[in-house]
Coordinates of C-alpha atoms in Angstrom, one line a residue:
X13 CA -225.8 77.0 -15.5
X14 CA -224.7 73.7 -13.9
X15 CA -227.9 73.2 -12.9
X16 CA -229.5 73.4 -16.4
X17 CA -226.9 71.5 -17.9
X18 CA -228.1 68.6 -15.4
X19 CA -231.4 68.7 -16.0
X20 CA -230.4 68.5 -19.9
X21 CA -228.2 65.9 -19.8
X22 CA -230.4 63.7 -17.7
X23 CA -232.9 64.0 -20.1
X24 CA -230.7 63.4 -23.3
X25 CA -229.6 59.8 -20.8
X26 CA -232.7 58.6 -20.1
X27 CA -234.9 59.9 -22.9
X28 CA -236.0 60.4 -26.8
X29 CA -236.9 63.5 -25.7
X30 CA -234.7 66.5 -28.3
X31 CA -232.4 68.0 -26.1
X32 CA -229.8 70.8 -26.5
X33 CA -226.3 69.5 -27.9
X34 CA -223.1 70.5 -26.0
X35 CA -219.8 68.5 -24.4
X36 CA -220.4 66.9 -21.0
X37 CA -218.3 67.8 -18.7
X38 CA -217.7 66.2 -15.1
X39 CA -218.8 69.2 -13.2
X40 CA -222.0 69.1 -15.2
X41 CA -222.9 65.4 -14.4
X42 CA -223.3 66.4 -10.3
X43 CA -226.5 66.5 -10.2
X44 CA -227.7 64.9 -13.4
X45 CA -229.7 62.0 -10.7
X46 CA -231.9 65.3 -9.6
X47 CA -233.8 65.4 -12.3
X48 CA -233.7 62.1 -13.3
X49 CA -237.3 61.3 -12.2
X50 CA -239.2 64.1 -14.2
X51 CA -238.4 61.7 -17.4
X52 CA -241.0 59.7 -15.6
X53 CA -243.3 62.6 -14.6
X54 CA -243.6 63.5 -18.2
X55 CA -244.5 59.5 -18.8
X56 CA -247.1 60.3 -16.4
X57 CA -248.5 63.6 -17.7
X58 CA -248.4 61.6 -21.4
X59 CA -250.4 58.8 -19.9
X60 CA -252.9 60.8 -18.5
X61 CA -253.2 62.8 -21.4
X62 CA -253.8 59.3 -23.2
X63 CA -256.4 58.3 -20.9
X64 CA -258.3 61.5 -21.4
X65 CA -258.2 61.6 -25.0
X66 CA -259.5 58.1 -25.1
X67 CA -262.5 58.9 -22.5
X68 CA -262.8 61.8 -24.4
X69 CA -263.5 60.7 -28.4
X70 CA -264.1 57.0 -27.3
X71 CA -261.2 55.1 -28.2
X72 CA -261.6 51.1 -27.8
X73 CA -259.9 49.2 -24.7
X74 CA -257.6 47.6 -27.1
X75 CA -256.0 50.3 -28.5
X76 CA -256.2 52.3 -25.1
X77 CA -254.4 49.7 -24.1
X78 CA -251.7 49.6 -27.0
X79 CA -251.1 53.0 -26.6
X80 CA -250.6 53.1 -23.3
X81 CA -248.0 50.4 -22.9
X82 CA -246.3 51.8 -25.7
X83 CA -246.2 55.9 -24.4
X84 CA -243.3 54.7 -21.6
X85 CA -241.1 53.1 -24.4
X86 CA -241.8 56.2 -27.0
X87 CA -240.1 58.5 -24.2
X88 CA -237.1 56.6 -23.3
X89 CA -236.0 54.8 -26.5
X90 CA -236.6 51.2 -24.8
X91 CA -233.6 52.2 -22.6
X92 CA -234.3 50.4 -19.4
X93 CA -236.0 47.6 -21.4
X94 CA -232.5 46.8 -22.6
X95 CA -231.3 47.0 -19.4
X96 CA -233.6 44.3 -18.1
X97 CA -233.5 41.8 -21.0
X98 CA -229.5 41.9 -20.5
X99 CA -230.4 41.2 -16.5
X100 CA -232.3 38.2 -17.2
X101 CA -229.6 36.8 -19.4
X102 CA -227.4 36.9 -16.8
X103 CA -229.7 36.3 -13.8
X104 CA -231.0 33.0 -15.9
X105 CA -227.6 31.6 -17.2
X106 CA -227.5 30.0 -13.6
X107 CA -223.2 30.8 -13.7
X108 CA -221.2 31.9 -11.5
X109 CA -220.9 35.9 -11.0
X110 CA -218.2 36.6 -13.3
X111 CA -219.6 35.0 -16.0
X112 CA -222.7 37.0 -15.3
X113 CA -220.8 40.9 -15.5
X114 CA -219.7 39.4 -18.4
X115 CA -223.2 38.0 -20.0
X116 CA -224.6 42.0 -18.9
X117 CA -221.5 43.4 -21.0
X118 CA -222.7 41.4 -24.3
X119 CA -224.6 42.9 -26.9
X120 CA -226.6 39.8 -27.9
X121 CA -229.3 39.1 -26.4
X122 CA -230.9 35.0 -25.5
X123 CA -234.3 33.4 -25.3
X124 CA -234.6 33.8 -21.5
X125 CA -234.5 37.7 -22.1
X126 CA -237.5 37.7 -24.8
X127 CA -238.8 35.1 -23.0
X128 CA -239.3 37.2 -19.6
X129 CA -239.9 40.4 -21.3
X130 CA -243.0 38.5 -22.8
X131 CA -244.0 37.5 -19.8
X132 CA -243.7 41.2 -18.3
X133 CA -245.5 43.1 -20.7
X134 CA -247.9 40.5 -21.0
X135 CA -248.6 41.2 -17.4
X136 CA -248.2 45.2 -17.8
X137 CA -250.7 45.1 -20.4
X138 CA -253.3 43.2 -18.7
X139 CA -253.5 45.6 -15.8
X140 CA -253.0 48.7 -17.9
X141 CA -256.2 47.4 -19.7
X142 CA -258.2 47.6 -15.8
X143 CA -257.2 50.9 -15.6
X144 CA -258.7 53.7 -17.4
X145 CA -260.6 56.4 -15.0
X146 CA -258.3 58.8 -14.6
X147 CA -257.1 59.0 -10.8
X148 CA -256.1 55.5 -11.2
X149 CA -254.0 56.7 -14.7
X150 CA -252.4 59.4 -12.4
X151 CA -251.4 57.4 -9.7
X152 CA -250.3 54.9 -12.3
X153 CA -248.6 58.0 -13.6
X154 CA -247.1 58.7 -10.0
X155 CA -245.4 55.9 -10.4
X156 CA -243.1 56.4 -12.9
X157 CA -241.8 59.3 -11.2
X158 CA -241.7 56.8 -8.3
X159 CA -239.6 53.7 -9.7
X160 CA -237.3 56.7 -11.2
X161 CA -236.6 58.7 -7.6
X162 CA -235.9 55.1 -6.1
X163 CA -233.5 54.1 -8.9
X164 CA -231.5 57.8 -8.2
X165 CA -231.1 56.2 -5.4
X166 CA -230.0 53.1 -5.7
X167 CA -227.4 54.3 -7.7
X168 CA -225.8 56.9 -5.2
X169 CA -227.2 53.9 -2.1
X170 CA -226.4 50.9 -3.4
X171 CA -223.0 48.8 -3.8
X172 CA -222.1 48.1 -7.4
X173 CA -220.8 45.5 -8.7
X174 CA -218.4 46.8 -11.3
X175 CA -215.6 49.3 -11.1
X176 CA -216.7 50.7 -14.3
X177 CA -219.6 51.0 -16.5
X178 CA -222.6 53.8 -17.3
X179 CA -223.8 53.5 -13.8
X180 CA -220.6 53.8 -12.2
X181 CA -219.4 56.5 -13.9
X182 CA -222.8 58.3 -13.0
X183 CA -222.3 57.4 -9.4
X184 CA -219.1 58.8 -9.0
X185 CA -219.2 62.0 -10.7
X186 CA -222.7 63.0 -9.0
X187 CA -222.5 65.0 -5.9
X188 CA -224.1 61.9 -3.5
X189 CA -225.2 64.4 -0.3
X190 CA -227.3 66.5 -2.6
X191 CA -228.2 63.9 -4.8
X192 CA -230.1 62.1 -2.0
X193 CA -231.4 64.7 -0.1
X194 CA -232.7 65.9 -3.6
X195 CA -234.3 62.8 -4.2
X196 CA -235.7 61.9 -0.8
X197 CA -237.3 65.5 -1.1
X198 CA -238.7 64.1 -4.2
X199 CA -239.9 61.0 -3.0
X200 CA -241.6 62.2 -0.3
X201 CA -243.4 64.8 -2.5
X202 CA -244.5 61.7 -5.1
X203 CA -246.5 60.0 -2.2
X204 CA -248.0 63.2 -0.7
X205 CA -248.9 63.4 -4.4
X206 CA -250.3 59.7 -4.6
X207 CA -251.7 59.7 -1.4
X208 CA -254.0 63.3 -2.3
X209 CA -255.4 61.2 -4.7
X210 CA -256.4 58.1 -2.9
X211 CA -254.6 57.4 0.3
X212 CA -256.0 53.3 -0.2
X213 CA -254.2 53.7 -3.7
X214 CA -251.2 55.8 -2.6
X215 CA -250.3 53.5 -0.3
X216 CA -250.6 50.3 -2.4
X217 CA -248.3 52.0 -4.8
X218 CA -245.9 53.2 -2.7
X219 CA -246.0 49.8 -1.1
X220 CA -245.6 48.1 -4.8
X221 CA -242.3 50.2 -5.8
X222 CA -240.8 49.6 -2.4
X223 CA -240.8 46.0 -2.7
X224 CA -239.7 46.1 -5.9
X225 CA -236.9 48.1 -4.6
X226 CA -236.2 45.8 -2.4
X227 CA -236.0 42.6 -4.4
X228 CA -234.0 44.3 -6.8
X229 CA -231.4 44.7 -4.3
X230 CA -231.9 41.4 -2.8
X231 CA -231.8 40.0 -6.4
X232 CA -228.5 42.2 -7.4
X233 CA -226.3 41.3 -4.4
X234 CA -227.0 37.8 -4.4
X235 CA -226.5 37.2 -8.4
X236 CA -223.7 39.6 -9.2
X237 CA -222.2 41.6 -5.9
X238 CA -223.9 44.6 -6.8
X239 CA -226.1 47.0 -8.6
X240 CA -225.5 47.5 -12.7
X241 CA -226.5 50.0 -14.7
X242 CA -228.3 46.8 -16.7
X243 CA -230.2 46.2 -13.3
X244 CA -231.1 49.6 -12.5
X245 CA -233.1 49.2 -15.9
X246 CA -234.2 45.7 -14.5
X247 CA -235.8 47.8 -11.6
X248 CA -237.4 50.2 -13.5
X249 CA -238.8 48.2 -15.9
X250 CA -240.4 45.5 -12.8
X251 CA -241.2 48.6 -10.8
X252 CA -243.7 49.9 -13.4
X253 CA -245.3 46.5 -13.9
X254 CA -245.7 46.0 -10.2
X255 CA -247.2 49.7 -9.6
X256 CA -249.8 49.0 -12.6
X257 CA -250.6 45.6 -11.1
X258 CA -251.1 47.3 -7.8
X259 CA -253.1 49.8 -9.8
X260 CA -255.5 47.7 -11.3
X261 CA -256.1 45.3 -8.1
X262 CA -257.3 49.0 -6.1

């Protein structure tokens, strides 16, 4: 029943997606991380669906296009979006780290966050408009699950930066040994996955999200200390841009 419970309150976190009501409790949060990624392999299925149904009754590139940019933000509510326009607030406000935790903790948001969220989806949305046969929507797919295993764990890997906070309190009440073995499982099965499909593309992607991985953390500890739950959106968010860049290069 634990187990369930997870599964349920990771989606009711990290998705729009109608979930069963009930009272979290702490033993229920231990593995919550596990299922984490299969918001994103939903994304993926829904993308592919999209592509198919646009091949399929010939849909224009523009709306394709639209659609498609918009199916990741229907399924989680915009919730790592907000995570990354607080992140560029902070990282932009050139301060010193303190005033940063404190820039991640306010509501309001500034012109650098619109400004660089522009600028991503512009990007996003440029590549997502090279991509429409539908191996290179799965793999595109593949990488939502991707960005999602990587950011599990970051959050049971990483150092964070604040002794409270969403991602903290996730952190400490899931079970970290299973958590990561979970995920690395997971990981691995993602780019078998990507790989069956094209190993040229499958390698490109899983070469994409581990950069981005890596510059997230580079980026993190150097501006603030640490990992926030506003940065782990960050990483999502710059993740999936990077994958469907990568994407639409192959």
């Amino acid at each position: 029943m634990t187990i369930i419970k997870s599964g349920i309150i990771a989606f009711s976190m990290y998705s729009n997606i109608p979930m069963p009501q009930f009272e979290w409790k702490e033993n229920d949060m231990k593995y919550a991380l596990c299922f984490f990624p299969w918001v994103g392999a939903v994304i993926g299925l829904l993308t592919v669906a999209w592509g198919w149904f646009c091949q399929r009754f010939g849909v224009g590139r523009f709306c394709f296009t639209c659609i498609g940019t918009a199916i990741p933000l229907l399924v989680t509510g915009g919730f790592h979006v907000d995570g990354y326009m607080d992140t560029m607030d902070a990282f932009h406000s050139y301060r010193e780290k303190e005033k940063k935790l404190e820039i991640l903790k306010d509501a309001h948001i500034g012109a650098f966050s619109v400004i660089m969220l522009l600028l991503n989806y512009l990007i996003y949305m440029g590549a997502y408009s090279e991509i429409q046969e539908l191996p290179r929507l799965a793999l595109l797919g593949g990488g939502f699950f991707l960005s999602r295993t990587l950011s599990g764990l970051g959050v049971v890997c990483l150092r964070s930066a604040k002794k409270e906070g969403l991602l903290r309190w996730f952190a400490d009440r899931a079970q970290a040994r299973t958590v990561k073995v979970v995920l690395l499982v997971q990981l691995a099965l993602c780019l078998v996955f990507l790989v069956r499909i094209s190993l040229p593309g499958g390698l490109l992607v899983a070469a994409a999200s581990l950069v981005s991985f890596g510059y997230y953390r580079f980026r993190s500890y150097k501006e603030i200390g640490g990992i926030t739950g506003d940065t782990a959106g960050f990483f999502v968010t710059v993740c999936e841009t990077a994958v469907a860049v990568a994407v639409a290069v192959l």
